[in-house]
PDB file of C-alpha atoms in Angstrom:
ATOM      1  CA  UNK A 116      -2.136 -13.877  -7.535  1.00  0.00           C
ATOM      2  CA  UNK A 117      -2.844 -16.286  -5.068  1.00  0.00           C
ATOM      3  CA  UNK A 118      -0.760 -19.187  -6.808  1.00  0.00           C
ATOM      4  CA  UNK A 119       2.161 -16.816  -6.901  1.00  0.00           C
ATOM      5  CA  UNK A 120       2.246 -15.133  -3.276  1.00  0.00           C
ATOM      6  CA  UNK A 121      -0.269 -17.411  -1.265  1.00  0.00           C
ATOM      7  CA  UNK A 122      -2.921 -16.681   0.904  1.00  0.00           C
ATOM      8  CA  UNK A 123      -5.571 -18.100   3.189  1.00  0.00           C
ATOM      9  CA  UNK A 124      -3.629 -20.153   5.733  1.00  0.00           C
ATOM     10  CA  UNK A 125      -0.440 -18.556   5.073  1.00  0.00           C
ATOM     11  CA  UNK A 126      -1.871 -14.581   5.608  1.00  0.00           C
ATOM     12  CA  UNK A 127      -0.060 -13.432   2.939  1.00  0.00           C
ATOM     13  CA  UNK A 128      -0.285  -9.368   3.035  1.00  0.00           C
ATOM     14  CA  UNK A 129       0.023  -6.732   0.416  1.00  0.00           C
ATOM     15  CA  UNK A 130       0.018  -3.047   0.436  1.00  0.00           C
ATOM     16  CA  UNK A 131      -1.997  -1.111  -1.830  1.00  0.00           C
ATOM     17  CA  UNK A 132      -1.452   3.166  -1.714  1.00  0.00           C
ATOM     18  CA  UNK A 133      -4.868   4.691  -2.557  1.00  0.00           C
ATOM     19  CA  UNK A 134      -6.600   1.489  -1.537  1.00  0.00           C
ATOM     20  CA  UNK A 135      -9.775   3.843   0.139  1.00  0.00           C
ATOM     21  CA  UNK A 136     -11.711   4.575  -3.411  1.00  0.00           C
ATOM     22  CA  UNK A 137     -11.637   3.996  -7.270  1.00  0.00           C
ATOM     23  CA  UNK A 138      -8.737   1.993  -8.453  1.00  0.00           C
ATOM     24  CA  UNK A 139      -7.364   1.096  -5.481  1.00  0.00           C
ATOM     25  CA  UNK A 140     -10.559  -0.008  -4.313  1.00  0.00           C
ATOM     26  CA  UNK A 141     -10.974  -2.456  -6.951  1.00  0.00           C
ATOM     27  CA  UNK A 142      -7.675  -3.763  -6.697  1.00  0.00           C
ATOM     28  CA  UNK A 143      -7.868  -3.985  -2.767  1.00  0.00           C
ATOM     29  CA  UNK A 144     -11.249  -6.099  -3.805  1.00  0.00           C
ATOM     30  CA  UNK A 145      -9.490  -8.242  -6.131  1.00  0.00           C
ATOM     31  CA  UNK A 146      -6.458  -8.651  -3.668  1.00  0.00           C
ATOM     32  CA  UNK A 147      -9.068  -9.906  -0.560  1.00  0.00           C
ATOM     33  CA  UNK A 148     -10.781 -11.901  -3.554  1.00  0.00           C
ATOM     34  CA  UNK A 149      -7.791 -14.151  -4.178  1.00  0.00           C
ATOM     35  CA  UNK A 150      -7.118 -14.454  -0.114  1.00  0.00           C
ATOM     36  CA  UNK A 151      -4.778 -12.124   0.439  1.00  0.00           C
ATOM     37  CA  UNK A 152      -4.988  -9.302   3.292  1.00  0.00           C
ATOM     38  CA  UNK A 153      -4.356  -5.845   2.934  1.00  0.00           C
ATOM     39  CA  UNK A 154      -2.604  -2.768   4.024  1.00  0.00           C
ATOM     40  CA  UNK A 155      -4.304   0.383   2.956  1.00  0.00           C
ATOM     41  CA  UNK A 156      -2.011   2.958   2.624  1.00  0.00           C
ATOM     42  CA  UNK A 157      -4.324   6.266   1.939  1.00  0.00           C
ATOM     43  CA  UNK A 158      -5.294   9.654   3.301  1.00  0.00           C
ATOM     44  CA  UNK A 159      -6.249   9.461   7.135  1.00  0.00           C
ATOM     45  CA  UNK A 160      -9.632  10.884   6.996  1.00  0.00           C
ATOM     46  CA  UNK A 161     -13.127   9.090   7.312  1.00  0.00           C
ATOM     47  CA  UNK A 162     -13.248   7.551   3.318  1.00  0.00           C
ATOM     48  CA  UNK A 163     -10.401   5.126   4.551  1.00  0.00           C
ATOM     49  CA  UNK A 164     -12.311   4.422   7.728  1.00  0.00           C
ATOM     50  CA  UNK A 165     -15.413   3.563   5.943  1.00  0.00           C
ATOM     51  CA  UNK A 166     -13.889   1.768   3.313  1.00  0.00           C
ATOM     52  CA  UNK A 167     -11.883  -0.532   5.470  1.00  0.00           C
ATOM     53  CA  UNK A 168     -15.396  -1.362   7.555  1.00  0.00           C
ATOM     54  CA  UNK A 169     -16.877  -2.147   4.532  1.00  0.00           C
ATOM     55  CA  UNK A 170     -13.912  -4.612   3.126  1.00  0.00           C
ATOM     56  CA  UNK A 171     -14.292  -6.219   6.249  1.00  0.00           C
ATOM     57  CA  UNK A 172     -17.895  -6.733   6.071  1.00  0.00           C
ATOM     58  CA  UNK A 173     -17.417  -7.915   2.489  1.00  0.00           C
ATOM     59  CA  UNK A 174     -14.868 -10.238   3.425  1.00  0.00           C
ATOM     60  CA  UNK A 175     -14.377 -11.820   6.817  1.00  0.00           C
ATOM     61  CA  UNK A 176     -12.035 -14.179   6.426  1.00  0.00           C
ATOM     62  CA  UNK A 177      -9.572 -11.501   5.036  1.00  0.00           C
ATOM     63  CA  UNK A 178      -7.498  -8.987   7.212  1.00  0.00           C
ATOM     64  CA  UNK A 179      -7.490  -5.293   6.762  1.00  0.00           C
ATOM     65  CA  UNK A 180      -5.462  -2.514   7.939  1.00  0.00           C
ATOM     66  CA  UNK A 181      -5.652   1.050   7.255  1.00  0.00           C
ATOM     67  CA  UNK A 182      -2.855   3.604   7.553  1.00  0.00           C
ATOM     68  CA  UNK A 183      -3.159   7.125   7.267  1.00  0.00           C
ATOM     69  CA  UNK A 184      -0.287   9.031   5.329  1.00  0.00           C
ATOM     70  CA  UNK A 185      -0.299  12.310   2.712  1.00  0.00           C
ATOM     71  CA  UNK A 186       2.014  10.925  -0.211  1.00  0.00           C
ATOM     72  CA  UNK A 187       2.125  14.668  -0.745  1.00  0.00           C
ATOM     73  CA  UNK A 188       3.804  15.635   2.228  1.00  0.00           C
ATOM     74  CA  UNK A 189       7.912  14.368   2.882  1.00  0.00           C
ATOM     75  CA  UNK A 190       7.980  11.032   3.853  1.00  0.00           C
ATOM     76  CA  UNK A 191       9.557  11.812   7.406  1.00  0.00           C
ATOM     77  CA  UNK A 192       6.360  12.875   7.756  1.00  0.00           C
ATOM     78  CA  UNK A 193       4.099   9.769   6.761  1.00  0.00           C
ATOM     79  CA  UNK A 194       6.606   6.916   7.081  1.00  0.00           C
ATOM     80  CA  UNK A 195       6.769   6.635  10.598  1.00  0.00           C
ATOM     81  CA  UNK A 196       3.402   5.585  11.102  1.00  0.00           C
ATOM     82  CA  UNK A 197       3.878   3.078   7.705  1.00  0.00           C
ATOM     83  CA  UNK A 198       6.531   1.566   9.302  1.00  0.00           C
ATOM     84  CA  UNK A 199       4.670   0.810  12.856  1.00  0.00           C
ATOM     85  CA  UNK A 200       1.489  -0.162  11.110  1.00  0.00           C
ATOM     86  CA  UNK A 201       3.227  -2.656   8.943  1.00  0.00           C
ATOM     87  CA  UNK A 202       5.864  -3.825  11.680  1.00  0.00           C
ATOM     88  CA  UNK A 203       4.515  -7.289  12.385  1.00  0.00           C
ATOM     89  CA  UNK A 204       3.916  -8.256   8.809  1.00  0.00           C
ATOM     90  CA  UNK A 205       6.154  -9.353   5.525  1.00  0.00           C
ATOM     91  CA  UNK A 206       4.130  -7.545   2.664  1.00  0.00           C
ATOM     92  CA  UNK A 207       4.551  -9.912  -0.441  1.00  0.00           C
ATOM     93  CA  UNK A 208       2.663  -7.579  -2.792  1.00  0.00           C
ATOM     94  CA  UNK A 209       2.782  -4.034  -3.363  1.00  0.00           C
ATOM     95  CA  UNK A 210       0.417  -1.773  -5.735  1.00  0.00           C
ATOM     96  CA  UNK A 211       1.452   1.945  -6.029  1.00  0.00           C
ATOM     97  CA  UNK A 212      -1.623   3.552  -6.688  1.00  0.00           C
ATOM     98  CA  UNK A 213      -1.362   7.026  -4.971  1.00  0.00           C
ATOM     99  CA  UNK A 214       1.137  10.198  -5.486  1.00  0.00           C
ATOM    100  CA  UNK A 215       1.355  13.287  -6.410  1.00  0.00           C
ATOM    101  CA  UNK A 216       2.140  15.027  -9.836  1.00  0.00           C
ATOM    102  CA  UNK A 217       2.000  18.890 -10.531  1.00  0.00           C
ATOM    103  CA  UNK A 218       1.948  20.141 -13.734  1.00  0.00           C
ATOM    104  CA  UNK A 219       4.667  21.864 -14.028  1.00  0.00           C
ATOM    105  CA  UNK A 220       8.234  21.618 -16.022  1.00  0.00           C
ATOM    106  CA  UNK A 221       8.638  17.956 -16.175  1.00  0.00           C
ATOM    107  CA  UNK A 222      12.124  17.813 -15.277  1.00  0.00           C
ATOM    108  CA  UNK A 223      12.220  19.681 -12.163  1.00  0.00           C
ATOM    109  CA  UNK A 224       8.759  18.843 -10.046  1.00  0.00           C
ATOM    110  CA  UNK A 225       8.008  15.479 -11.380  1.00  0.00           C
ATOM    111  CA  UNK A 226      11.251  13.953 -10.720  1.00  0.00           C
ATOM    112  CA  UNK A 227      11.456  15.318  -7.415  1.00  0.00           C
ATOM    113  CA  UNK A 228       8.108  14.276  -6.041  1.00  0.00           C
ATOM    114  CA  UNK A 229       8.967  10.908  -7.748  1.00  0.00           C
ATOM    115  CA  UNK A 230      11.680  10.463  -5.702  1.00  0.00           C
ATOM    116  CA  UNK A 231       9.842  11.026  -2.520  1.00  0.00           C
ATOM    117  CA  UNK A 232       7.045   8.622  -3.648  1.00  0.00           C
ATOM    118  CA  UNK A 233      10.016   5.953  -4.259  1.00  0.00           C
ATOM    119  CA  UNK A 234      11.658   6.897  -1.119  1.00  0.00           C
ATOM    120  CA  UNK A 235       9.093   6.223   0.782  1.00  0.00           C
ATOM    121  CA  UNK A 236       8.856   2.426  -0.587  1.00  0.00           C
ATOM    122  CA  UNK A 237      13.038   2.301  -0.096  1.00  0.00           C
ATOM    123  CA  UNK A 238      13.787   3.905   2.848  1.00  0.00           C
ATOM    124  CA  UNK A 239      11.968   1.270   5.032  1.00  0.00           C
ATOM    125  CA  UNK A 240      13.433  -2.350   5.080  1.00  0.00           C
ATOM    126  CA  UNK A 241       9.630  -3.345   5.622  1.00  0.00           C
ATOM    127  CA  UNK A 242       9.137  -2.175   2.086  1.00  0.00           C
ATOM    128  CA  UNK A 243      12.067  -3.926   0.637  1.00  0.00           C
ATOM    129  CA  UNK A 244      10.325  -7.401  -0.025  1.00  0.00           C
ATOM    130  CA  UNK A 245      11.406 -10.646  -1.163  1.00  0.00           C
ATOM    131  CA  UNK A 246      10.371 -12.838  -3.760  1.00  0.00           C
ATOM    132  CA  UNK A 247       8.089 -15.709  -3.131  1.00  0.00           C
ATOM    133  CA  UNK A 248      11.117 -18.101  -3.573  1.00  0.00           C
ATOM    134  CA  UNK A 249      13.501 -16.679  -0.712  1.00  0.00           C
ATOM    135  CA  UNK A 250      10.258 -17.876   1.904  1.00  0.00           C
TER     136      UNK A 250
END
């Protein structure tokens, strides 16, 4: 990953959704593991506190940011604060790993909360990123 996006001296960031536990955990590890820093993108509550005290702990040299936002909710509601937490920083990486899904008819629910998730990546020009080569 590393090879491909950078990190270290160049503080290559990437955003993982659901970065505070399981999964996204391990794949925020692996992330700060090959130098790059992170953007947590996960419920606001104290899990995502604690787990971006930790990261830091386990990894100094690495940068961490947490952002509180309900994927669940409209994104008018959680992209604001996305936006300003990211606003300094060119994410070169991106890891969905958060959402929601009801069971339900598939046509109907899933494809509209699927468009919110995806909106929420495409309605901010912070989350529109470009390849390696345009740098």
């Amino acid at each position: 990953m590393a090879k491909v996006y950078g990190g270290g001296e160049k503080k290559t960031w990437a955003v993982v959704s659901g970065g505070s536990s399981g999964i996204g955990l391990a794949v925020v590890k692996r992330l700060a593991t090959d130098g790059l820093n992170v953007v947590i993108v996960a419920l606001g509550d104290a899990l995502l506190e604690k787990s971006v005290g930790e990261l830091r702990e386990e990894f100094p040299r690495i940068e961490f940011r947490g952002i509180g936002a309900d994927l669940s909710k409209p994104p008018s509601e959680y992209l604001p604060d996305v936006i300003k937490g990211t606003a300094d920083i060119l994410p070169r990486v991106v890891f969905l790993n958060a959402g929601e899904c009801k069971h339900a008819k598939h046509r109907t629910v899933y494809r509209e909360k699927r468009k919110i998730v995806i909106s929420a990546l495409l309605l901010s020009p912070r989350f529109v990123f470009p390849s390696p080569q345009d740098s």
